[in-house]
Tab-separated table of C-alpha atoms in Angstrom:
chain	number	residue	atom	x	y	z
U	1	MET	CA	173.903	150.168	197.004
U	2	VAL	CA	173.808	150.032	193.206
U	3	GLU	CA	176.747	147.635	193.161
U	4	GLU	CA	175.186	145.350	195.790
U	5	LEU	CA	172.051	144.710	193.704
U	6	PRO	CA	173.793	142.947	190.773
U	7	THR	CA	175.851	140.983	193.292
U	8	ALA	CA	172.716	139.749	195.050
U	9	LEU	CA	171.119	138.806	191.728
U	10	GLU	CA	174.260	136.975	190.643
U	11	GLN	CA	174.370	135.096	193.941
U	12	LYS	CA	170.717	134.084	193.602
U	13	SER	CA	171.321	132.993	190.020
U	14	ALA	CA	174.301	130.890	191.109
U	15	GLU	CA	172.258	129.275	193.895
U	16	CYS	CA	169.442	128.486	191.455
U	17	SER	CA	171.967	126.939	189.069
U	18	VAL	CA	173.353	124.696	191.825
U	19	GLU	CA	169.867	123.642	192.966
U	20	ARG	CA	168.830	122.943	189.374
U	21	LYS	CA	171.819	120.642	188.849
U	22	LYS	CA	171.046	118.785	192.086
U	23	SER	CA	167.420	118.444	191.018
U	24	LEU	CA	168.391	117.024	187.621
U	25	ARG	CA	170.857	114.592	189.193
U	26	ALA	CA	168.223	113.473	191.696
U	27	ARG	CA	166.180	111.954	188.830
U	28	TYR	CA	168.881	109.362	188.223
U	29	SER	CA	169.101	108.530	191.926
U	30	TYR	CA	165.369	107.789	191.977
U	31	GLY	CA	165.807	105.745	188.806
U	32	ILE	CA	168.490	103.638	190.534
U	33	ILE	CA	166.205	103.182	193.552
U	34	PHE	CA	163.451	101.989	191.228
U	35	LEU	CA	165.844	99.580	189.475
U	36	LEU	CA	167.031	98.100	192.787
U	37	THR	CA	163.422	97.668	193.876
U	38	ASN	CA	162.683	95.796	190.638
U	39	LEU	CA	165.615	93.481	191.276
U	40	SER	CA	164.466	92.980	194.884
U	41	ALA	CA	161.000	91.947	193.706
U	42	TRP	CA	162.518	89.429	191.280
U	43	PHE	CA	164.853	88.056	193.971
U	44	ILE	CA	162.009	87.631	196.463
U	45	ARG	CA	159.938	85.885	193.796
U	46	ASP	CA	162.559	83.407	192.573
U	47	TYR	CA	164.968	82.911	195.492
U	48	GLY	CA	163.360	84.496	198.551
U	49	GLN	CA	162.193	81.236	200.093
U	50	LYS	CA	165.761	79.862	200.127
U	51	VAL	CA	167.570	83.044	201.160
U	52	PHE	CA	165.059	84.420	203.697
U	53	PRO	CA	163.589	81.390	205.507
U	54	GLN	CA	163.117	83.581	208.603
U	55	LEU	CA	160.099	85.219	206.970
U	56	GLN	CA	158.068	82.032	207.451
U	57	TYR	CA	157.894	82.832	211.163
U	58	LEU	CA	155.897	85.987	210.478
U	59	GLU	CA	152.203	85.453	211.078
U	60	SER	CA	151.323	87.516	208.011
U	61	CYS	CA	153.381	85.204	205.781
U	62	GLY	CA	151.118	82.208	206.385
U	63	ILE	CA	152.075	78.530	206.332
U	64	GLU	CA	155.783	78.057	205.494
U	65	GLY	CA	155.925	81.704	204.465
U	66	ARG	CA	153.974	81.125	201.244
U	67	ASP	CA	152.331	84.549	201.418
U	68	CYS	CA	155.681	86.376	201.434
U	69	PHE	CA	157.316	84.751	198.418
U	70	HIS	CA	156.566	84.207	194.736
U	71	THR	CA	153.537	86.253	193.610
U	72	MET	CA	152.663	87.619	197.051
U	73	GLY	CA	156.301	88.539	197.670
U	74	VAL	CA	156.380	90.589	194.464
U	75	LEU	CA	153.200	92.386	195.489
U	76	ARG	CA	154.620	93.185	198.936
U	77	VAL	CA	157.796	94.685	197.459
U	78	SER	CA	155.721	96.560	194.900
U	79	LEU	CA	153.513	97.960	197.667
U	80	GLY	CA	156.607	99.129	199.551
U	81	CYS	CA	157.919	100.892	196.453
U	82	PHE	CA	154.467	102.403	195.875
U	83	ILE	CA	154.334	103.706	199.467
U	84	PHE	CA	157.784	105.316	199.156
U	85	PHE	CA	157.021	107.184	195.944
U	86	LEU	CA	153.510	108.060	197.141
U	87	LEU	CA	155.048	109.730	200.204
U	88	MET	CA	157.472	111.577	197.927
U	89	PHE	CA	154.530	112.667	195.778
U	90	LEU	CA	152.549	113.962	198.763
U	91	THR	CA	155.539	115.980	200.010
U	92	THR	CA	156.559	117.511	196.659
U	93	PHE	CA	153.506	117.879	194.394
U	94	LYS	CA	152.984	121.564	195.289
U	95	THR	CA	156.615	122.491	194.665
U	96	SER	CA	157.153	125.210	192.045
U	97	LYS	CA	160.382	127.032	193.033
U	98	LEU	CA	163.905	125.740	193.590
U	99	ASP	CA	164.337	127.575	196.896
U	100	GLU	CA	161.360	125.868	198.553
U	101	ALA	CA	161.950	123.375	201.347
U	102	SER	CA	160.117	120.635	199.421
U	103	SER	CA	162.506	121.129	196.489
U	104	LYS	CA	165.488	120.590	198.775
U	105	TRP	CA	163.737	117.517	200.220
U	106	HIS	CA	163.388	116.138	196.672
U	107	SER	CA	167.067	116.713	195.817
U	108	ARG	CA	168.810	116.143	199.155
U	109	TRP	CA	168.477	114.236	202.453
U	110	TRP	CA	169.386	110.911	200.836
U	111	LYS	CA	170.281	109.170	204.100
U	112	LEU	CA	166.852	109.949	205.538
U	113	LYS	CA	165.151	108.878	202.306
U	114	PHE	CA	167.138	105.627	202.334
U	115	ILE	CA	165.766	104.880	205.817
U	116	LEU	CA	162.279	105.795	204.564
U	117	LEU	CA	162.713	103.406	201.635
U	118	ILE	CA	163.806	100.513	203.866
U	119	VAL	CA	160.852	101.075	206.206
U	120	SER	CA	158.447	101.348	203.266
U	121	LEU	CA	159.691	98.049	201.826
U	122	ALA	CA	159.600	96.262	205.195
U	123	VAL	CA	156.152	97.352	206.407
U	124	PRO	CA	154.098	95.456	203.731
U	125	PHE	CA	155.553	92.149	204.966
U	126	PHE	CA	153.536	92.640	208.166
U	127	PHE	CA	150.251	93.262	206.319
U	128	PRO	CA	147.708	90.410	206.117
U	129	SER	CA	147.535	88.527	202.823
U	130	ASP	CA	143.962	89.710	202.141
U	131	PHE	CA	145.163	93.315	202.109
U	132	ILE	CA	148.032	92.415	199.768
U	133	HIS	CA	145.611	90.649	197.436
U	134	LEU	CA	143.410	93.756	197.427
U	135	TYR	CA	146.475	95.828	196.532
U	136	GLY	CA	147.125	93.415	193.673
U	137	GLU	CA	143.675	94.133	192.257
U	138	LEU	CA	144.277	97.875	192.551
U	139	ALA	CA	147.723	97.433	190.991
U	140	ARG	CA	146.076	96.145	187.815
U	141	VAL	CA	144.218	99.439	187.512
U	142	GLY	CA	147.310	101.479	188.348
U	143	ALA	CA	149.382	99.557	185.811
U	144	GLY	CA	146.721	100.209	183.166
U	145	ILE	CA	146.822	103.948	183.926
U	146	PHE	CA	150.618	103.825	183.675
U	147	LEU	CA	150.402	102.220	180.225
U	148	VAL	CA	147.998	104.919	178.989
U	149	LEU	CA	150.257	107.712	180.265
U	150	GLN	CA	153.250	106.009	178.695
U	151	LEU	CA	151.428	105.797	175.357
U	152	ILE	CA	150.591	109.508	175.449
U	153	SER	CA	154.227	110.315	176.216
U	154	VAL	CA	155.474	108.119	173.356
U	155	ILE	CA	153.002	109.627	170.877
U	156	GLN	CA	153.942	113.155	171.970
U	157	PHE	CA	157.598	112.317	171.377
U	158	ILE	CA	156.794	110.928	167.924
U	159	THR	CA	154.835	114.113	167.099
U	160	TRP	CA	157.737	116.281	168.237
U	161	TRP	CA	160.190	114.263	166.172
U	162	ASN	CA	157.948	114.537	163.114
U	163	ASN	CA	157.632	118.317	163.526
U	164	TYR	CA	161.405	118.633	163.879
U	165	TRP	CA	161.990	116.874	160.562
U	166	MET	CA	159.065	118.480	158.735
U	167	PRO	CA	159.899	119.792	155.229
U	168	ASP	CA	161.368	123.281	155.431
U	169	GLU	CA	162.885	125.317	152.634
U	170	LYS	CA	165.615	126.519	154.984
U	171	ARG	CA	166.524	122.981	156.040
U	172	LYS	CA	166.632	120.875	152.890
U	173	PRO	CA	169.205	118.397	154.321
U	174	SER	CA	166.922	117.724	157.319
U	175	CYS	CA	163.987	117.246	154.932
U	176	PHE	CA	165.943	114.613	153.003
U	177	LEU	CA	166.978	112.881	156.232
U	178	GLY	CA	163.356	112.866	157.423
U	179	LEU	CA	162.217	111.238	154.167
U	180	PHE	CA	165.010	108.674	154.443
U	181	MET	CA	164.113	107.844	158.056
U	182	SER	CA	160.383	107.501	157.286
U	183	THR	CA	161.217	105.073	154.468
U	184	LEU	CA	163.513	103.159	156.799
U	185	PHE	CA	160.828	102.845	159.487
U	186	TYR	CA	158.240	101.585	156.992
U	187	ILE	CA	160.643	99.025	155.534
U	188	ALA	CA	161.439	97.822	159.056
U	189	SER	CA	157.709	97.567	159.830
U	190	MET	CA	156.999	95.560	156.678
U	191	CYS	CA	159.923	93.246	157.382
U	192	GLY	CA	158.624	92.780	160.930
U	193	ILE	CA	155.181	91.790	159.638
U	194	VAL	CA	156.664	89.241	157.207
U	195	LEU	CA	158.994	87.852	159.876
U	196	MET	CA	156.144	87.416	162.361
U	197	TYR	CA	154.082	85.529	159.766
U	198	SER	CA	156.985	83.135	159.150
U	199	LEU	CA	157.887	82.604	162.821
U	200	TYR	CA	154.556	82.745	164.633
U	201	ALA	CA	151.982	81.722	162.014
U	202	PRO	CA	153.581	78.757	160.188
U	203	THR	CA	150.234	76.996	159.671
U	204	THR	CA	146.604	78.028	159.258
U	205	SER	CA	145.834	76.500	162.656
U	206	CYS	CA	147.600	79.481	164.275
U	207	SER	CA	144.479	81.561	163.705
U	208	LEU	CA	144.920	83.870	166.696
U	209	ASN	CA	148.459	84.845	165.723
U	210	ILE	CA	147.331	85.338	162.124
U	211	PHE	CA	144.595	87.654	163.388
U	212	PHE	CA	147.030	89.652	165.549
U	213	ILE	CA	149.550	90.096	162.737
U	214	THR	CA	146.983	90.810	160.016
U	215	TRP	CA	145.197	93.409	162.126
U	216	THR	CA	148.560	95.066	162.850
U	217	ALA	CA	149.251	95.214	159.102
U	218	ILE	CA	145.816	96.778	158.526
U	219	LEU	CA	146.482	99.412	161.201
U	220	LEU	CA	149.799	100.170	159.519
U	221	VAL	CA	148.104	100.805	156.156
U	222	VAL	CA	145.319	102.887	157.746
U	223	MET	CA	147.805	105.127	159.576
U	224	MET	CA	149.795	105.681	156.398
U	225	ALA	CA	146.663	106.467	154.351
U	226	ILE	CA	145.299	108.965	156.882
U	227	SER	CA	148.690	110.647	157.320
U	228	LEU	CA	148.904	111.226	153.553
U	229	HIS	CA	145.291	112.404	153.181
U	230	SER	CA	145.094	115.911	151.731
U	231	LYS	CA	143.146	117.255	154.736
U	232	VAL	CA	145.571	115.784	157.270
U	233	ASN	CA	148.893	115.965	155.405
U	234	ARG	CA	151.147	114.995	158.315
U	235	GLY	CA	153.778	113.193	156.258
U	236	LEU	CA	155.127	109.680	156.573
U	237	LEU	CA	157.676	110.045	159.362
U	238	SER	CA	155.336	110.047	162.368
U	239	SER	CA	153.166	107.258	160.943
U	240	GLY	CA	156.318	105.287	160.067
U	241	ILE	CA	157.649	105.531	163.619
U	242	MET	CA	154.225	104.665	165.001
U	243	ALA	CA	153.981	101.699	162.608
U	244	SER	CA	157.299	100.357	163.903
U	245	TYR	CA	156.082	100.840	167.476
U	246	ILE	CA	152.834	98.888	167.030
U	247	VAL	CA	154.682	96.133	165.143
U	248	PHE	CA	157.015	95.911	168.136
U	249	LEU	CA	154.023	95.716	170.497
U	250	CYS	CA	152.466	92.947	168.393
U	251	TRP	CA	155.745	90.993	168.395
U	252	SER	CA	156.081	91.489	172.156
U	253	ALA	CA	152.495	90.272	172.680
U	254	ILE	CA	153.022	87.094	170.670
U	255	ARG	CA	156.306	86.468	172.461
U	256	SER	CA	154.368	86.590	175.742
U	257	GLU	CA	152.215	83.619	174.774
U	258	PRO	CA	152.738	80.554	177.001
U	259	ALA	CA	155.708	78.383	176.077
U	260	THR	CA	153.467	75.385	175.445
U	261	GLU	CA	151.955	76.991	172.341
U	262	ASN	CA	152.909	75.203	169.100
U	263	CYS	CA	152.637	78.381	167.019
U	264	ASN	CA	155.717	79.926	168.580
U	265	ALA	CA	158.611	78.438	166.642
U	266	GLN	CA	161.313	80.136	168.720
U	267	LYS	CA	160.017	79.275	172.168
U	268	GLN	CA	160.593	75.872	173.654
U	269	GLU	CA	159.736	74.661	177.123
U	270	LYS	CA	162.999	74.651	179.068
U	271	SER	CA	163.633	73.478	182.595
U	272	ASN	CA	167.099	75.070	182.702
U	273	VAL	CA	168.087	78.727	182.382
U	274	ASP	CA	170.633	79.730	179.740
U	275	TRP	CA	172.438	83.021	179.177
U	276	THR	CA	169.915	84.243	176.579
U	277	THR	CA	167.098	83.901	179.135
U	278	VAL	CA	169.075	85.865	181.724
U	279	LEU	CA	170.044	88.545	179.188
U	280	SER	CA	166.460	88.920	177.963
U	281	PHE	CA	165.268	89.202	181.552
U	282	LEU	CA	167.801	91.919	182.428
U	283	ILE	CA	166.990	93.855	179.253
U	284	ALA	CA	163.286	93.665	180.139
U	285	ILE	CA	163.952	95.095	183.621
U	286	CYS	CA	166.044	97.927	182.161
U	287	ALA	CA	163.214	98.625	179.699
U	288	ILE	CA	160.736	98.918	182.603
U	289	VAL	CA	163.000	101.406	184.386
U	290	MET	CA	163.625	103.435	181.211
U	291	ALA	CA	159.905	103.542	180.360
U	292	THR	CA	159.072	104.768	183.866
U	293	PHE	CA	161.915	107.290	183.898
U	294	SER	CA	161.164	108.752	180.451
U	295	THR	CA	157.454	109.103	181.241
U	296	GLY	CA	158.152	110.614	184.667
U	297	ILE	CA	160.298	113.463	183.324
U	298	ASP	CA	157.829	114.199	180.489
U	299	SER	CA	155.339	116.269	182.497
U	300	GLN	CA	155.056	118.818	179.651
U	301	SER	CA	153.066	116.353	177.536
U	302	PHE	CA	150.327	116.398	180.178
U	303	GLN	CA	150.123	120.149	180.773
U	304	PHE	CA	146.977	121.956	179.672
U	305	ARG	CA	148.787	125.287	179.466
U	306	LYS	CA	151.760	125.242	177.107
U	307	ASP	CA	152.400	129.015	177.084
U	308	LYS	CA	153.795	129.403	180.593
U	309	VAL	CA	157.194	131.091	180.604
U	310	GLN	CA	159.915	129.201	182.488
U	311	GLU	CA	161.592	131.408	185.098
U	312	GLU	CA	165.096	130.969	186.389
U	313	ASP	CA	164.051	129.758	189.830
U	314	ASP	CA	161.336	127.384	188.564
U	315	ILE	CA	161.859	123.661	189.091
U	316	PRO	CA	163.126	121.948	185.887
U	317	TYR	CA	160.388	119.283	185.948
U	318	LYS	CA	157.252	118.570	187.969
U	319	TYR	CA	158.315	116.654	191.061
U	320	GLY	CA	154.802	115.520	191.924
U	321	PHE	CA	154.165	114.103	188.453
U	322	PHE	CA	157.595	112.424	188.483
U	323	HIS	CA	156.900	110.590	191.751
U	324	MET	CA	153.321	109.774	190.745
U	325	ILE	CA	154.596	108.015	187.605
U	326	PHE	CA	157.113	106.053	189.653
U	327	SER	CA	154.397	105.003	192.115
U	328	LEU	CA	152.279	103.763	189.184
U	329	GLY	CA	155.420	102.167	187.749
U	330	ALA	CA	155.696	100.162	190.978
U	331	MET	CA	152.284	98.690	190.228
U	332	TYR	CA	153.288	98.113	186.604
U	333	PHE	CA	156.442	96.126	187.363
U	334	ALA	CA	154.475	93.981	189.816
U	335	MET	CA	152.037	93.037	187.049
U	336	LEU	CA	154.915	92.167	184.714
U	337	PHE	CA	156.641	89.958	187.292
U	338	ILE	CA	153.427	88.045	188.039
U	339	SER	CA	152.182	88.172	184.413
U	340	TRP	CA	149.032	90.055	185.487
U	341	ASN	CA	147.856	86.900	187.287
U	342	LEU	CA	147.356	87.013	191.055
U	343	ASP	CA	146.642	83.314	191.456
U	344	SER	CA	149.688	81.605	189.929
U	345	SER	CA	153.439	81.933	190.205
U	346	ALA	CA	155.680	82.669	187.210
U	347	ARG	CA	158.680	80.549	186.230
U	348	LYS	CA	162.144	81.612	187.339
U	349	TRP	CA	163.807	84.292	185.205
U	350	SER	CA	160.569	84.855	183.325
U	351	ILE	CA	158.784	88.165	182.956
U	352	ASP	CA	155.422	89.088	181.457
U	353	ILE	CA	154.599	85.593	180.115
U	354	GLY	CA	151.051	84.272	179.814
U	355	TRP	CA	147.756	84.884	178.037
U	356	ALA	CA	146.883	87.780	180.331
U	357	SER	CA	150.152	89.498	179.375
U	358	THR	CA	149.533	88.797	175.697
U	359	TRP	CA	146.100	90.401	175.711
U	360	VAL	CA	147.269	93.394	177.749
U	361	LYS	CA	149.932	94.103	175.115
U	362	ILE	CA	147.513	93.588	172.222
U	363	VAL	CA	144.985	95.983	173.768
U	364	ASN	CA	147.871	98.370	174.420
U	365	GLU	CA	148.790	98.194	170.715
U	366	TRP	CA	145.215	98.882	169.586
U	367	LEU	CA	144.887	101.735	172.066
U	368	ALA	CA	148.153	103.257	170.836
U	369	ALA	CA	146.920	103.173	167.241
U	370	THR	CA	143.539	104.641	168.280
U	371	ILE	CA	145.111	107.544	170.195
U	372	TYR	CA	147.487	108.277	167.314
U	373	LEU	CA	144.714	108.211	164.690
U	374	TRP	CA	142.589	110.478	166.865
U	375	LYS	CA	145.455	112.958	167.117
U	376	LEU	CA	145.594	112.973	163.307
U	377	ILE	CA	141.856	113.318	162.747
U	378	PHE	CA	140.861	115.617	165.619
U	379	PRO	CA	142.338	118.877	164.184
U	380	VAL	CA	140.447	118.264	160.903
U	381	VAL	CA	137.173	117.513	162.738
U	382	ARG	CA	137.577	120.583	164.946
U	383	GLN	CA	138.345	122.814	161.948
U	384	THR	CA	135.274	121.501	160.119
U	385	LYS	CA	133.050	122.235	163.126
U	386	VAL	CA	134.474	125.763	163.408
U	387	MET	CA	133.849	126.413	159.707
U	388	ASP	CA	130.285	125.059	159.943
U	389	HIS	CA	129.624	127.263	162.973
U	390	GLU	CA	130.961	130.331	161.157
U	391	GLU	CA	128.810	129.580	158.098
U	392	THR	CA	125.698	129.154	160.277
U	393	THR	CA	126.420	132.414	162.082
U	394	GLN	CA	126.915	134.199	158.764
U	395	GLN	CA	123.639	132.854	157.395
U	396	ILE	CA	121.756	133.970	160.495
U	397	HIS	CA	123.381	137.378	160.237
U	398	ASN	CA	122.465	137.675	156.556
U	399	SER	CA	118.863	136.604	157.131
U	400	ALA	CA	118.521	139.230	159.866
U	401	LEU	CA	119.498	142.016	157.480
U	402	PRO	CA	116.535	143.863	155.808
């Protein structure tokens, strides 16, 4: 009996190890599904009318199938992807242990889930166009929520990286490397600012671009100053990484301006598609998938309790949160493919181009800087309030004494 107990524990441990590996591998399978759905949305938008002329016979697709291609086609595919991951969320969000049936559903049964995916993608093509348009309005909100969650995840990662390279007497080499990397990030940020002025603000008539770039430079200086303040003292690494990130967002926003703008020296109106356009498009799709994937597996950044001990049979990441992020990501990629505009169709092989896209990215940049600055200032504000409260309590206590 004594010998059977360790054997049973070892068997359970081995089973948990196998289930954990399947669970971790399942993340990449869902990532591939999300990538293929992205490509399907693009294909329906740009080539669906030529390849699938049969869809025009569906009543829901309207005259000549207009409501099933281009912008409406993207929204229908996005809705199908949203339905699939919403169903996965509803069936797994309560999962906590690897031996639960919902955990096995998350990691196995791929043939059944493939059928579920096909049905989920097909059903929206039978919905009336008014319903799809309503989904498009809701998708704007969902995409905005996705961007906020992504920002929090990115800032949490930057904070972790900064803490890892914080000065430590026991790790002098890592301290030197951290200082080197912070300097490198700031140099890259400064070079990015100068480059954007030369490429996207060649004349004083480009006032909007000048405003975008100048405000980004101001945010960069403010973040550096607050990080080095004696009461904050968070070092230069996190602010340097964040500076590079907001410079990237500013560059991405200006690049999203319509091709007809004269202030964009590198963008010319082209009727043909060259290899750089295709490569940029594919990189953008991969970036969408990576952003969704990295945010989906980062459930720890959104936990209120950080002190919970991980047990051997606990799931390695929150399945419900993972699928929720992918369902919001479905709304996000739809907005990128239609440039956040429900009433016009984007050019072939284009993604996230237009004034709506530009302003979404600019607001995203400002929000990122605001959240980061708040994370720097909040501990100081909270400490000051605690000290004031303690002083007030002490004064009341002293005045009460005879």
